[in-house]
mmCIF file of C-alpha atoms in Angstrom:
data_model
loop_
_atom_site.group_PDB
_atom_site.id
_atom_site.type_symbol
_atom_site.label_atom_id
_atom_site.label_comp_id
_atom_site.label_asym_id
_atom_site.label_seq_id
_atom_site.Cartn_x
_atom_site.Cartn_y
_atom_site.Cartn_z
ATOM 1 C CA UNK A 1 -17.434 4.571 26.730
ATOM 2 C CA UNK A 2 -14.905 7.021 28.171
ATOM 3 C CA UNK A 3 -17.299 9.957 28.365
ATOM 4 C CA UNK A 4 -20.451 8.075 29.235
ATOM 5 C CA UNK A 5 -22.221 9.142 26.028
ATOM 6 C CA UNK A 6 -25.165 7.027 24.882
ATOM 7 C CA UNK A 7 -24.026 5.099 21.779
ATOM 8 C CA UNK A 8 -27.329 6.013 20.098
ATOM 9 C CA UNK A 9 -26.160 9.630 20.023
ATOM 10 C CA UNK A 10 -22.974 8.766 18.088
ATOM 11 C CA UNK A 11 -22.776 8.705 14.280
ATOM 12 C CA UNK A 12 -19.594 7.658 12.482
ATOM 13 C CA UNK A 13 -18.977 9.747 9.362
ATOM 14 C CA UNK A 14 -16.054 8.294 7.429
ATOM 15 C CA UNK A 15 -13.677 10.200 5.222
ATOM 16 C CA UNK A 16 -13.963 9.413 1.548
ATOM 17 C CA UNK A 17 -12.383 9.665 -1.893
ATOM 18 C CA UNK A 18 -13.671 10.724 -5.291
ATOM 19 C CA UNK A 19 -14.736 7.482 -6.963
ATOM 20 C CA UNK A 20 -14.815 9.181 -10.364
ATOM 21 C CA UNK A 21 -11.074 9.824 -10.003
ATOM 22 C CA UNK A 22 -9.966 6.544 -8.406
ATOM 23 C CA UNK A 23 -11.178 3.806 -10.751
ATOM 24 C CA UNK A 24 -10.237 0.215 -11.478
ATOM 25 C CA UNK A 25 -10.731 0.443 -15.236
ATOM 26 C CA UNK A 26 -7.350 0.746 -16.983
ATOM 27 C CA UNK A 27 -6.563 3.990 -18.750
ATOM 28 C CA UNK A 28 -5.010 4.147 -22.194
ATOM 29 C CA UNK A 29 -2.093 5.985 -20.570
ATOM 30 C CA UNK A 30 -1.361 3.465 -17.784
ATOM 31 C CA UNK A 31 1.383 1.579 -19.597
ATOM 32 C CA UNK A 32 3.114 4.809 -20.623
ATOM 33 C CA UNK A 33 3.061 6.072 -17.044
ATOM 34 C CA UNK A 34 4.632 2.882 -15.712
ATOM 35 C CA UNK A 35 7.199 2.939 -18.513
ATOM 36 C CA UNK A 36 8.087 6.505 -17.558
ATOM 37 C CA UNK A 37 8.926 5.317 -14.047
ATOM 38 C CA UNK A 38 11.085 2.513 -15.433
ATOM 39 C CA UNK A 39 8.651 -0.226 -14.464
ATOM 40 C CA UNK A 40 7.456 -1.542 -17.817
ATOM 41 C CA UNK A 41 6.166 -5.057 -17.162
ATOM 42 C CA UNK A 42 7.915 -5.322 -13.781
ATOM 43 C CA UNK A 43 6.183 -6.938 -10.826
ATOM 44 C CA UNK A 44 6.057 -4.394 -8.049
ATOM 45 C CA UNK A 45 4.530 -3.536 -4.709
ATOM 46 C CA UNK A 46 3.469 0.050 -4.139
ATOM 47 C CA UNK A 47 3.867 2.098 -0.969
ATOM 48 C CA UNK A 48 2.420 5.590 -0.833
ATOM 49 C CA UNK A 49 3.149 8.360 1.638
ATOM 50 C CA UNK A 50 5.706 9.269 4.252
ATOM 51 C CA UNK A 51 8.386 6.898 5.504
ATOM 52 C CA UNK A 52 8.575 7.617 9.220
ATOM 53 C CA UNK A 53 8.539 5.042 12.055
ATOM 54 C CA UNK A 54 4.748 4.977 11.991
ATOM 55 C CA UNK A 55 4.767 3.839 8.354
ATOM 56 C CA UNK A 56 6.864 0.808 9.309
ATOM 57 C CA UNK A 57 9.328 0.943 6.434
ATOM 58 C CA UNK A 58 11.930 -1.370 8.001
ATOM 59 C CA UNK A 59 9.473 -4.241 8.436
ATOM 60 C CA UNK A 60 8.074 -3.607 4.959
ATOM 61 C CA UNK A 61 11.570 -3.902 3.480
ATOM 62 C CA UNK A 62 12.362 -6.960 5.602
ATOM 63 C CA UNK A 63 9.162 -8.582 4.318
ATOM 64 C CA UNK A 64 10.134 -7.752 0.738
ATOM 65 C CA UNK A 65 13.494 -9.466 1.250
ATOM 66 C CA UNK A 66 11.811 -12.585 2.626
ATOM 67 C CA UNK A 67 9.195 -12.653 -0.139
ATOM 68 C CA UNK A 68 11.814 -12.338 -2.886
ATOM 69 C CA UNK A 69 13.598 -15.396 -1.497
ATOM 70 C CA UNK A 70 10.371 -17.401 -1.426
ATOM 71 C CA UNK A 71 8.966 -16.688 -4.889
ATOM 72 C CA UNK A 72 10.041 -17.525 -8.387
ATOM 73 C CA UNK A 73 9.696 -13.819 -9.170
ATOM 74 C CA UNK A 74 12.881 -12.696 -7.486
ATOM 75 C CA UNK A 75 12.669 -9.418 -9.436
ATOM 76 C CA UNK A 76 9.751 -8.148 -7.334
ATOM 77 C CA UNK A 77 10.441 -4.529 -6.357
ATOM 78 C CA UNK A 78 8.958 -1.990 -3.959
ATOM 79 C CA UNK A 79 7.980 1.329 -5.512
ATOM 80 C CA UNK A 80 7.640 4.147 -2.975
ATOM 81 C CA UNK A 81 5.662 7.148 -4.195
ATOM 82 C CA UNK A 82 5.949 10.261 -2.050
ATOM 83 C CA UNK A 83 7.831 13.479 -1.649
ATOM 84 C CA UNK A 84 10.423 12.296 0.880
ATOM 85 C CA UNK A 85 13.184 14.471 2.301
ATOM 86 C CA UNK A 86 16.780 13.576 1.487
ATOM 87 C CA UNK A 87 17.654 12.346 4.986
ATOM 88 C CA UNK A 88 14.734 9.908 4.968
ATOM 89 C CA UNK A 89 15.605 8.759 1.449
ATOM 90 C CA UNK A 90 19.111 7.939 2.628
ATOM 91 C CA UNK A 91 17.698 6.063 5.624
ATOM 92 C CA UNK A 92 15.389 4.028 3.377
ATOM 93 C CA UNK A 93 18.206 3.151 0.994
ATOM 94 C CA UNK A 94 20.516 2.223 3.870
ATOM 95 C CA UNK A 95 17.892 -0.058 5.405
ATOM 96 C CA UNK A 96 17.217 -1.662 2.024
ATOM 97 C CA UNK A 97 20.938 -2.327 1.438
ATOM 98 C CA UNK A 98 21.328 -3.873 4.895
ATOM 99 C CA UNK A 99 18.428 -6.220 4.128
ATOM 100 C CA UNK A 100 19.849 -7.164 0.728
ATOM 101 C CA UNK A 101 17.167 -5.407 -1.331
ATOM 102 C CA UNK A 102 18.947 -2.182 -2.183
ATOM 103 C CA UNK A 103 18.338 -2.646 -5.910
ATOM 104 C CA UNK A 104 14.696 -3.580 -5.295
ATOM 105 C CA UNK A 105 13.694 -0.235 -3.787
ATOM 106 C CA UNK A 106 12.497 2.452 -6.217
ATOM 107 C CA UNK A 107 11.903 5.914 -4.788
ATOM 108 C CA UNK A 108 9.895 7.697 -7.465
ATOM 109 C CA UNK A 109 9.138 10.896 -5.558
ATOM 110 C CA UNK A 110 5.952 12.885 -5.883
ATOM 111 C CA UNK A 111 3.457 11.615 -8.458
ATOM 112 C CA UNK A 112 0.211 13.155 -9.648
ATOM 113 C CA UNK A 113 -3.127 11.502 -8.912
ATOM 114 C CA UNK A 114 -3.344 10.386 -12.537
ATOM 115 C CA UNK A 115 0.084 8.764 -12.327
ATOM 116 C CA UNK A 116 -0.717 7.237 -8.960
ATOM 117 C CA UNK A 117 -3.871 5.646 -10.361
ATOM 118 C CA UNK A 118 -1.803 3.991 -13.087
ATOM 119 C CA UNK A 119 0.692 2.746 -10.506
ATOM 120 C CA UNK A 120 -2.099 1.316 -8.342
ATOM 121 C CA UNK A 121 -3.660 -0.497 -11.290
ATOM 122 C CA UNK A 122 -0.367 -2.122 -12.285
ATOM 123 C CA UNK A 123 0.801 -3.194 -8.826
ATOM 124 C CA UNK A 124 0.820 -6.699 -7.404
ATOM 125 C CA UNK A 125 -0.414 -5.053 -4.210
ATOM 126 C CA UNK A 126 -0.313 -1.925 -2.160
ATOM 127 C CA UNK A 127 1.970 -2.454 0.834
ATOM 128 C CA UNK A 128 0.581 -0.369 3.703
ATOM 129 C CA UNK A 129 1.496 -2.034 7.033
ATOM 130 C CA UNK A 130 1.367 1.169 9.084
ATOM 131 C CA UNK A 131 1.517 1.024 12.846
ATOM 132 C CA UNK A 132 -1.077 3.791 13.123
ATOM 133 C CA UNK A 133 -3.215 5.887 10.795
ATOM 134 C CA UNK A 134 -5.910 8.452 11.480
ATOM 135 C CA UNK A 135 -7.813 7.161 8.470
ATOM 136 C CA UNK A 136 -5.575 5.911 5.664
ATOM 137 C CA UNK A 137 -6.558 7.546 2.383
ATOM 138 C CA UNK A 138 -4.068 5.500 0.307
ATOM 139 C CA UNK A 139 -5.852 2.333 1.422
ATOM 140 C CA UNK A 140 -9.170 3.486 -0.038
ATOM 141 C CA UNK A 141 -7.510 4.918 -3.157
ATOM 142 C CA UNK A 142 -5.864 1.558 -3.805
ATOM 143 C CA UNK A 143 -9.050 -0.441 -3.258
ATOM 144 C CA UNK A 144 -11.030 1.887 -5.516
ATOM 145 C CA UNK A 145 -8.330 1.488 -8.180
ATOM 146 C CA UNK A 146 -8.599 -2.304 -8.096
ATOM 147 C CA UNK A 147 -5.247 -2.752 -6.365
ATOM 148 C CA UNK A 148 -5.101 -5.573 -3.790
ATOM 149 C CA UNK A 149 -4.011 -4.284 -0.399
ATOM 150 C CA UNK A 150 -1.777 -5.594 2.356
ATOM 151 C CA UNK A 151 -2.385 -3.612 5.510
ATOM 152 C CA UNK A 152 -2.271 -3.727 9.287
ATOM 153 C CA UNK A 153 -4.678 -5.586 11.500
ATOM 154 C CA UNK A 154 -4.882 -2.615 13.864
ATOM 155 C CA UNK A 155 -5.487 1.107 14.169
ATOM 156 C CA UNK A 156 -8.028 2.533 11.724
ATOM 157 C CA UNK A 157 -6.746 0.335 8.925
ATOM 158 C CA UNK A 158 -8.467 -2.871 10.011
ATOM 159 C CA UNK A 159 -11.759 -0.993 10.238
ATOM 160 C CA UNK A 160 -11.352 0.636 6.823
ATOM 161 C CA UNK A 161 -10.170 -2.530 5.060
ATOM 162 C CA UNK A 162 -12.917 -4.664 6.570
ATOM 163 C CA UNK A 163 -13.228 -7.902 4.615
ATOM 164 C CA UNK A 164 -11.108 -6.570 1.753
ATOM 165 C CA UNK A 165 -7.349 -6.920 1.639
ATOM 166 C CA UNK A 166 -4.911 -9.010 3.612
ATOM 167 C CA UNK A 167 -4.508 -7.815 7.203
ATOM 168 C CA UNK A 168 -1.223 -8.572 8.929
ATOM 169 C CA UNK A 169 0.605 -7.947 12.186
ATOM 170 C CA UNK A 170 2.764 -4.927 11.270
ATOM 171 C CA UNK A 171 5.452 -6.026 13.727
ATOM 172 C CA UNK A 172 5.873 -9.411 12.042
ATOM 173 C CA UNK A 173 7.871 -9.288 8.774
ATOM 174 C CA UNK A 174 7.158 -12.981 8.159
ATOM 175 C CA UNK A 175 3.414 -12.338 8.262
ATOM 176 C CA UNK A 176 3.811 -9.422 5.865
ATOM 177 C CA UNK A 177 5.941 -11.615 3.589
ATOM 178 C CA UNK A 178 3.277 -14.353 3.661
ATOM 179 C CA UNK A 179 0.734 -11.849 2.341
ATOM 180 C CA UNK A 180 3.124 -10.650 -0.364
ATOM 181 C CA UNK A 181 3.806 -14.213 -1.504
ATOM 182 C CA UNK A 182 0.086 -15.062 -1.512
ATOM 183 C CA UNK A 183 -0.607 -12.235 -3.954
ATOM 184 C CA UNK A 184 2.618 -12.412 -5.969
ATOM 185 C CA UNK A 185 2.110 -16.108 -6.749
ATOM 186 C CA UNK A 186 -1.635 -16.197 -7.479
ATOM 187 C CA UNK A 187 -3.392 -14.146 -10.136
ATOM 188 C CA UNK A 188 -6.687 -15.633 -8.925
ATOM 189 C CA UNK A 189 -6.091 -14.299 -5.412
ATOM 190 C CA UNK A 190 -5.148 -10.888 -6.805
ATOM 191 C CA UNK A 191 -8.402 -10.799 -8.787
ATOM 192 C CA UNK A 192 -10.390 -11.862 -5.743
ATOM 193 C CA UNK A 193 -8.861 -9.186 -3.549
ATOM 194 C CA UNK A 194 -9.304 -6.597 -6.278
ATOM 195 C CA UNK A 195 -13.021 -7.392 -6.504
ATOM 196 C CA UNK A 196 -13.442 -7.226 -2.731
ATOM 197 C CA UNK A 197 -11.541 -3.955 -2.600
ATOM 198 C CA UNK A 198 -13.489 -2.135 -5.290
ATOM 199 C CA UNK A 199 -16.746 -3.152 -3.600
ATOM 200 C CA UNK A 200 -15.455 -2.036 -0.210
ATOM 201 C CA UNK A 201 -14.264 1.324 -1.537
ATOM 202 C CA UNK A 202 -17.810 2.261 -2.491
ATOM 203 C CA UNK A 203 -18.523 2.731 1.204
ATOM 204 C CA UNK A 204 -16.092 5.666 1.220
#
């Protein structure tokens, strides 16, 4: 549109992930991996990647606080997997304390792909309400791993998620919390979203 190029001359070639690495089938080591991170049978949301303004961590934590108040599972925690610098870690912990969920935030640092797959497969959902992404690899990794996703209704994420996952306004913590509650309180909805996600991931 901007350059006056005929749409018939444009081909969209999406990024992709290795679908032999990111799989929904549980591994024999999954439980041990989650135990190693102190999760055991805990109910948790999983965030993957940096924690800058673009990743929307404050609204994600605010949504967690709201969701914990609205569900019987008040032990729901947010696991954040990434190599995050100390200053950002302190900012995350400070924001979590201010929102009353200081004990519900687990910063697990860098994890290998094998460990990340186990974390995806055990999560209630991936929480990925970014304000902007160029593509959003963690979204496709999660879907391929059978993890339901909660993501933004804008940027590239709405296009990548398509009909899979729950799309929310990233600026609305209540909307994010609604999606968390929908998945945290319904195993049937988690299974449905997992099925949609694994099918969608095959496109990438």
